[in-house]
Amino acid sequence: MQLLDGKLVSQHIKGEIAKQVATHTDSGKRAPHLVAILVGEDPASQAYVASKVKTCAELGFQSTLVRYDADLTEEELLIKIVEFNNDTSVDGILVQLPLPKHISENKVIETIRPEKDVDGFHPNNQGKMMLSLPAFIPATPYGIMLMLEYYGIKTSGMNCVVIGRSNIVGTPMSILLSRNTEPGNCTVTLCHSRTKDIKGICLQADLIVAAIGKPKFLTADMVKNGAVIIDVGINRIKSDETKTGYRLVGDVDFDQVSEKASYITPVPGGVGLMTICALMKNTMFAYINNVK
Ligand code: GUN
């Protein structure tokens, strides 16, 4: 079993981006600029946004974090997004999800200009991705593709199972893995809450992407020997062993499944780091288009 080390891969990619940034700023251009908008106090969202802002600083990006209370109205948020859309010094805009219930995520996503939608959630970007046209690719699936590429995992012809059909992970992941690219060229099955016999389907898989949001959902009896296992889950579970009283586990029962896998991502230290890395790559693309 080989660990797919998100720290190693993300350090490598971040090093490349930082060099690119320096080349631009040394020639007198401004730095890439990402705006992150956080509404409410969700602890996981606060932690994710803090990591994104910290990574911007590491790479030489400018970042602006805008925080609002959970009672912000939808209209107020949309007005702010339009302001950033029109601000030429801003390359990328991300609104951390989930949003409070009274705000329509679809409306928010559709208000971000597609050229600044570095999360790749706008229907323009999702549609272009489906057609294999140049587009911002949602950060988690993009990060997973970068990880597979870095380790030279030959996915062509593999039976791949994606568990979870969210708009931001499972569905785009299934499209990327089935496209005529390397990595890609897989035969993909997308499983969800209504799927019959998930175990039987997973047992056929050469590659499994678990993105279902249930701690340790994927167990060893669901995995064939030698499968590649990608764990997207970041679940907090109670623990007596840590100071905080909780620890992070994935959607995969790592201890069991790692005994059978050829490659496996750990949690933490796997896909989460790749997501941030992919967001930074998207922001760099947006910047290059914006300042050219
Ligand atoms: N919430 C969970 N994942 C993401 C992500 O990749 N981007 C944003 N904006 N919100 C998220």
Tab-separated table of C-alpha atoms and ligand atoms in Angstrom:
chain	number	residue	atom	x	y	z
A	1	MET	CA	0.000	0.000	0.000
A	2	GLN	CA	1.242	3.460	-0.876
A	3	LEU	CA	-0.053	6.546	0.842
A	4	LEU	CA	-1.257	9.319	-1.473
A	5	ASP	CA	0.351	12.149	0.441
A	6	GLY	CA	-1.585	15.400	0.053
A	7	LYS	CA	1.077	17.307	1.935
A	8	LEU	CA	3.837	16.223	-0.437
A	9	VAL	CA	1.849	16.859	-3.623
A	10	SER	CA	0.400	20.157	-2.464
A	11	GLN	CA	3.861	21.418	-1.391
A	12	HIS	CA	5.148	20.593	-4.864
A	13	ILE	CA	2.294	22.347	-6.683
A	14	LYS	CA	2.301	25.321	-4.324
A	15	GLY	CA	6.051	25.716	-4.968
A	16	GLU	CA	5.359	25.935	-8.711
A	17	ILE	CA	2.588	28.505	-8.221
A	18	ALA	CA	4.740	30.637	-5.882
A	19	LYS	CA	7.468	30.743	-8.572
A	20	GLN	CA	4.912	31.822	-11.185
A	21	VAL	CA	3.643	34.566	-8.864
A	22	ALA	CA	7.201	35.827	-8.287
A	23	THR	CA	7.847	35.981	-12.050
A	24	HIS	CA	4.801	38.213	-12.484
A	25	THR	CA	5.389	40.465	-9.484
A	26	ASP	CA	9.124	40.813	-10.322
A	27	SER	CA	8.061	42.229	-13.678
A	28	GLY	CA	6.046	44.921	-11.892
A	29	LYS	CA	2.586	43.365	-12.000
A	30	ARG	CA	0.337	43.205	-8.953
A	31	ALA	CA	-0.141	39.909	-7.091
A	32	PRO	CA	-3.132	37.600	-7.721
A	33	HIS	CA	-6.058	38.556	-5.480
A	34	LEU	CA	-8.634	36.164	-4.011
A	35	VAL	CA	-11.714	37.361	-2.119
A	36	ALA	CA	-13.236	34.881	0.343
A	37	ILE	CA	-16.696	35.518	1.751
A	38	LEU	CA	-17.824	33.758	4.912
A	39	VAL	CA	-21.368	34.069	6.260
A	40	GLY	CA	-22.098	32.835	9.779
A	41	GLU	CA	-20.074	30.999	12.384
A	42	ASP	CA	-19.899	27.392	11.174
A	43	PRO	CA	-16.650	26.115	12.769
A	44	ALA	CA	-15.683	23.864	9.831
A	45	SER	CA	-16.267	26.693	7.323
A	46	GLN	CA	-14.214	29.078	9.465
A	47	ALA	CA	-11.354	26.580	9.525
A	48	TYR	CA	-11.490	25.998	5.739
A	49	VAL	CA	-11.538	29.707	4.943
A	50	ALA	CA	-8.665	30.358	7.371
A	51	SER	CA	-6.584	27.700	5.558
A	52	LYS	CA	-7.369	29.271	2.193
A	53	VAL	CA	-6.332	32.734	3.397
A	54	LYS	CA	-3.139	31.337	4.952
A	55	THR	CA	-2.246	29.526	1.730
A	56	CYS	CA	-2.741	32.746	-0.269
A	57	ALA	CA	-0.120	34.422	1.958
A	58	GLU	CA	2.298	31.488	1.508
A	59	LEU	CA	2.111	31.816	-2.280
A	60	GLY	CA	2.386	35.603	-2.456
A	61	PHE	CA	-1.301	36.145	-3.298
A	62	GLN	CA	-3.283	39.020	-1.889
A	63	SER	CA	-6.425	37.886	-0.105
A	64	THR	CA	-9.431	39.674	1.326
A	65	LEU	CA	-11.608	37.885	3.863
A	66	VAL	CA	-15.089	39.342	4.226
A	67	ARG	CA	-17.089	38.032	7.187
A	68	TYR	CA	-20.785	38.493	7.813
A	69	ASP	CA	-23.175	37.468	10.569
A	70	ALA	CA	-25.611	34.670	9.740
A	71	ASP	CA	-28.500	37.167	9.513
A	72	LEU	CA	-27.055	38.870	6.404
A	73	THR	CA	-29.786	39.152	3.777
A	74	GLU	CA	-29.491	37.511	0.386
A	75	GLU	CA	-29.752	40.909	-1.285
A	76	GLU	CA	-26.895	42.357	0.765
A	77	LEU	CA	-24.699	39.412	-0.203
A	78	LEU	CA	-25.573	39.679	-3.899
A	79	ILE	CA	-24.772	43.423	-3.880
A	80	LYS	CA	-21.352	42.708	-2.366
A	81	ILE	CA	-20.627	40.041	-4.968
A	82	VAL	CA	-21.514	42.445	-7.795
A	83	GLU	CA	-19.089	44.962	-6.275
A	84	PHE	CA	-16.281	42.406	-6.369
A	85	ASN	CA	-17.332	41.328	-9.885
A	86	ASN	CA	-16.759	44.920	-11.025
A	87	ASP	CA	-13.512	45.413	-9.111
A	88	THR	CA	-10.682	44.809	-11.604
A	89	SER	CA	-8.183	44.309	-8.750
A	90	VAL	CA	-10.036	41.108	-7.756
A	91	ASP	CA	-9.247	37.928	-9.733
A	92	GLY	CA	-11.213	35.300	-7.836
A	93	ILE	CA	-14.283	35.283	-5.598
A	94	LEU	CA	-15.343	32.397	-3.392
A	95	VAL	CA	-18.352	32.228	-1.136
A	96	GLN	CA	-17.867	29.480	1.435
A	97	LEU	CA	-20.701	26.934	1.465
A	98	PRO	CA	-22.994	25.992	3.108
A	99	LEU	CA	-24.847	29.299	3.439
A	100	PRO	CA	-27.630	30.012	5.970
A	101	LYS	CA	-30.958	28.537	4.829
A	102	HIS	CA	-32.547	31.900	3.894
A	103	ILE	CA	-29.894	32.520	1.209
A	104	SER	CA	-30.167	30.693	-2.113
A	105	GLU	CA	-26.822	29.075	-2.901
A	106	ASN	CA	-27.793	28.818	-6.566
A	107	LYS	CA	-28.539	32.552	-6.786
A	108	VAL	CA	-25.245	33.379	-5.092
A	109	ILE	CA	-23.241	31.088	-7.362
A	110	GLU	CA	-24.949	32.445	-10.489
A	111	THR	CA	-24.176	36.024	-9.429
A	112	ILE	CA	-20.404	35.463	-9.380
A	113	ARG	CA	-18.921	36.332	-12.771
A	114	PRO	CA	-17.848	33.035	-14.378
A	115	GLU	CA	-14.368	34.500	-15.037
A	116	LYS	CA	-13.941	35.017	-11.268
A	117	ASP	CA	-15.667	31.790	-10.182
A	118	VAL	CA	-12.495	30.048	-8.979
A	119	ASP	CA	-14.581	27.422	-7.170
A	120	GLY	CA	-15.903	26.310	-10.577
A	121	PHE	CA	-19.491	26.156	-9.293
A	122	HIS	CA	-21.154	28.511	-11.818
A	123	PRO	CA	-23.340	26.742	-14.406
A	124	ASN	CA	-21.114	28.210	-17.189
A	125	ASN	CA	-18.065	26.531	-15.729
A	126	GLN	CA	-19.841	23.263	-14.898
A	127	GLY	CA	-21.333	23.175	-18.430
A	128	LYS	CA	-18.002	23.889	-20.088
A	129	MET	CA	-16.351	21.215	-17.985
A	130	MET	CA	-18.939	18.712	-19.183
A	131	LEU	CA	-18.092	19.618	-22.781
A	132	SER	CA	-14.321	19.432	-22.072
A	133	LEU	CA	-13.974	23.141	-22.849
A	134	PRO	CA	-11.527	25.285	-20.825
A	135	ALA	CA	-13.220	26.038	-17.480
A	136	PHE	CA	-12.615	26.381	-13.785
A	137	ILE	CA	-12.972	22.869	-12.380
A	138	PRO	CA	-14.447	22.477	-8.858
A	139	ALA	CA	-11.516	22.405	-6.475
A	140	THR	CA	-11.982	19.020	-4.782
A	141	PRO	CA	-12.356	16.910	-7.950
A	142	TYR	CA	-9.628	18.974	-9.638
A	143	GLY	CA	-7.324	18.371	-6.652
A	144	ILE	CA	-8.007	14.619	-6.868
A	145	MET	CA	-7.124	14.626	-10.590
A	146	LEU	CA	-3.861	16.449	-9.759
A	147	MET	CA	-3.108	13.841	-7.099
A	148	LEU	CA	-3.713	10.901	-9.497
A	149	GLU	CA	-1.548	12.637	-12.093
A	150	TYR	CA	1.311	13.286	-9.640
A	151	TYR	CA	1.487	9.609	-8.654
A	152	GLY	CA	1.238	8.492	-12.289
A	153	ILE	CA	-1.773	6.272	-11.576
A	154	LYS	CA	-2.939	4.914	-14.922
A	155	THR	CA	-6.711	5.159	-14.700
A	156	SER	CA	-7.523	4.400	-18.337
A	157	GLY	CA	-10.030	1.531	-18.518
A	158	MET	CA	-10.505	1.344	-14.756
A	159	ASN	CA	-13.893	0.641	-13.223
A	160	CYS	CA	-14.436	3.611	-10.979
A	161	VAL	CA	-17.081	4.090	-8.315
A	162	VAL	CA	-17.905	7.558	-6.998
A	163	ILE	CA	-19.991	7.499	-3.816
A	164	GLY	CA	-21.994	10.730	-3.429
A	165	ARG	CA	-23.617	12.922	-6.096
A	166	SER	CA	-23.155	16.473	-4.791
A	167	ASN	CA	-22.824	19.305	-7.292
A	168	ILE	CA	-19.404	20.230	-5.946
A	169	VAL	CA	-17.740	16.828	-5.578
A	170	GLY	CA	-19.455	13.600	-6.680
A	171	THR	CA	-21.104	14.724	-9.906
A	172	PRO	CA	-18.124	16.683	-11.323
A	173	MET	CA	-15.781	13.876	-10.196
A	174	SER	CA	-17.790	11.344	-12.182
A	175	ILE	CA	-17.566	13.548	-15.287
A	176	LEU	CA	-13.818	14.189	-14.974
A	177	LEU	CA	-12.988	10.515	-14.513
A	178	SER	CA	-15.063	9.506	-17.525
A	179	ARG	CA	-13.628	12.105	-19.942
A	180	ASN	CA	-11.128	11.178	-22.640
A	181	THR	CA	-8.091	12.430	-20.674
A	182	GLU	CA	-5.276	11.001	-18.574
A	183	PRO	CA	-6.138	10.671	-15.709
A	184	GLY	CA	-9.632	9.796	-16.910
A	185	ASN	CA	-10.975	7.249	-19.382
A	186	CYS	CA	-12.648	5.322	-16.554
A	187	THR	CA	-15.973	3.507	-16.666
A	188	VAL	CA	-17.750	5.377	-13.888
A	189	THR	CA	-20.614	4.336	-11.627
A	190	LEU	CA	-22.107	7.099	-9.498
A	191	CYS	CA	-23.652	5.754	-6.282
A	192	HIS	CA	-26.007	7.643	-3.964
A	193	SER	CA	-28.570	7.128	-1.203
A	194	ARG	CA	-30.956	5.186	-3.498
A	195	THR	CA	-28.318	2.874	-4.951
A	196	LYS	CA	-29.053	-0.814	-4.456
A	197	ASP	CA	-26.155	-3.021	-3.398
A	198	ILE	CA	-23.411	-0.390	-2.974
A	199	LYS	CA	-21.192	-3.133	-1.561
A	200	GLY	CA	-21.524	-5.290	-4.680
A	201	ILE	CA	-20.792	-2.313	-6.923
A	202	CYS	CA	-17.778	-1.200	-4.871
A	203	LEU	CA	-16.337	-4.740	-4.966
A	204	GLN	CA	-16.036	-4.359	-8.783
A	205	ALA	CA	-14.125	-1.080	-8.491
A	206	ASP	CA	-10.476	-0.450	-9.336
A	207	LEU	CA	-10.822	3.096	-8.029
A	208	ILE	CA	-13.256	4.362	-5.373
A	209	VAL	CA	-13.901	7.999	-4.528
A	210	ALA	CA	-15.816	8.205	-1.249
A	211	ALA	CA	-17.648	11.534	-0.919
A	212	ILE	CA	-20.732	10.674	1.082
A	213	GLY	CA	-20.090	12.508	4.372
A	214	LYS	CA	-20.513	9.464	6.624
A	215	PRO	CA	-17.651	8.584	8.971
A	216	LYS	CA	-15.879	5.304	8.057
A	217	PHE	CA	-18.649	4.373	5.592
A	218	LEU	CA	-16.355	2.390	3.298
A	219	THR	CA	-15.209	-0.762	5.051
A	220	ALA	CA	-12.753	-3.475	3.989
A	221	ASP	CA	-15.498	-5.937	2.982
A	222	MET	CA	-16.583	-3.434	0.279
A	223	VAL	CA	-13.138	-3.151	-1.353
A	224	LYS	CA	-11.292	-5.509	-3.673
A	225	ASN	CA	-7.582	-6.144	-3.254
A	226	GLY	CA	-5.411	-3.580	-5.003
A	227	ALA	CA	-8.063	-0.881	-5.402
A	228	VAL	CA	-7.128	2.808	-5.354
A	229	ILE	CA	-9.018	4.613	-2.569
A	230	ILE	CA	-9.685	8.344	-2.483
A	231	ASP	CA	-11.302	9.640	0.701
A	232	VAL	CA	-13.047	13.014	0.423
A	233	GLY	CA	-14.726	12.860	3.852
A	234	ILE	CA	-13.805	15.220	6.668
A	235	ASN	CA	-15.993	14.170	9.607
A	236	ARG	CA	-15.543	15.287	13.197
A	237	ILE	CA	-16.097	12.473	15.657
A	238	LYS	CA	-15.855	12.528	19.436
A	239	SER	CA	-12.575	11.318	20.865
A	240	ASP	CA	-11.146	10.974	24.382
A	241	GLU	CA	-7.638	10.970	22.935
A	242	THR	CA	-7.425	14.603	21.835
A	243	LYS	CA	-7.434	17.891	23.765
A	244	THR	CA	-10.282	19.283	21.670
A	245	GLY	CA	-12.474	16.252	22.395
A	246	TYR	CA	-12.903	15.355	18.746
A	247	ARG	CA	-10.854	14.062	15.827
A	248	LEU	CA	-11.193	14.040	12.071
A	249	VAL	CA	-11.991	10.846	10.198
A	250	GLY	CA	-12.784	10.253	6.558
A	251	ASP	CA	-15.583	8.396	4.783
A	252	VAL	CA	-13.219	5.408	4.639
A	253	ASP	CA	-12.322	3.096	7.515
A	254	PHE	CA	-8.629	3.753	6.935
A	255	ASP	CA	-7.123	1.110	9.263
A	256	GLN	CA	-9.100	-1.716	7.628
A	257	VAL	CA	-9.168	-0.537	4.030
A	258	SER	CA	-5.457	0.397	3.846
A	259	GLU	CA	-4.685	-3.331	4.279
A	260	LYS	CA	-6.307	-4.030	0.895
A	261	ALA	CA	-5.687	-0.840	-1.103
A	262	SER	CA	-2.835	-0.280	-3.570
A	263	TYR	CA	-2.992	3.477	-2.923
A	264	ILE	CA	-5.017	5.371	-0.318
A	265	THR	CA	-5.410	8.984	0.833
A	266	PRO	CA	-5.214	9.694	4.583
A	267	VAL	CA	-7.557	12.027	6.504
A	268	PRO	CA	-6.287	14.538	7.414
A	269	GLY	CA	-3.366	15.063	5.014
A	270	GLY	CA	-4.988	13.867	1.786
A	271	VAL	CA	-7.724	15.350	-0.374
A	272	GLY	CA	-8.351	18.411	1.860
A	273	LEU	CA	-4.904	19.825	1.107
A	274	MET	CA	-5.369	19.115	-2.606
A	275	THR	CA	-8.649	21.065	-2.626
A	276	ILE	CA	-6.880	24.209	-1.439
A	277	CYS	CA	-4.085	23.649	-3.910
A	278	ALA	CA	-6.548	23.348	-6.805
A	279	LEU	CA	-8.318	26.533	-5.674
A	280	MET	CA	-4.950	28.320	-5.814
A	281	LYS	CA	-4.318	26.972	-9.321
A	282	ASN	CA	-7.728	28.240	-10.438
A	283	THR	CA	-7.018	31.646	-8.896
A	284	MET	CA	-3.694	31.781	-10.741
A	285	PHE	CA	-5.499	31.014	-14.044
A	286	ALA	CA	-8.056	33.755	-13.304
A	287	TYR	CA	-5.247	36.220	-12.555
A	288	ILE	CA	-3.348	35.411	-15.751
A	289	ASN	CA	-6.518	36.004	-17.788
A	290	ASN	CA	-7.293	39.181	-15.893
A	291	VAL	CA	-3.896	40.919	-15.955
A	292	LYS	CA	-2.650	39.789	-19.387
B	1	GUN	N1	-17.792	24.023	1.099
B	1	GUN	C1	-17.282	22.773	1.039
B	1	GUN	N2	-16.350	22.685	0.051
B	1	GUN	C2	-16.285	23.913	-0.522
B	1	GUN	C3	-15.510	24.458	-1.590
B	1	GUN	O1	-14.695	23.791	-2.247
B	1	GUN	N3	-15.745	25.774	-1.872
B	1	GUN	C4	-16.645	26.523	-1.190
B	1	GUN	N4	-16.808	27.796	-1.556
B	1	GUN	N5	-17.387	26.042	-0.192
B	1	GUN	C5	-17.200	24.745	0.137
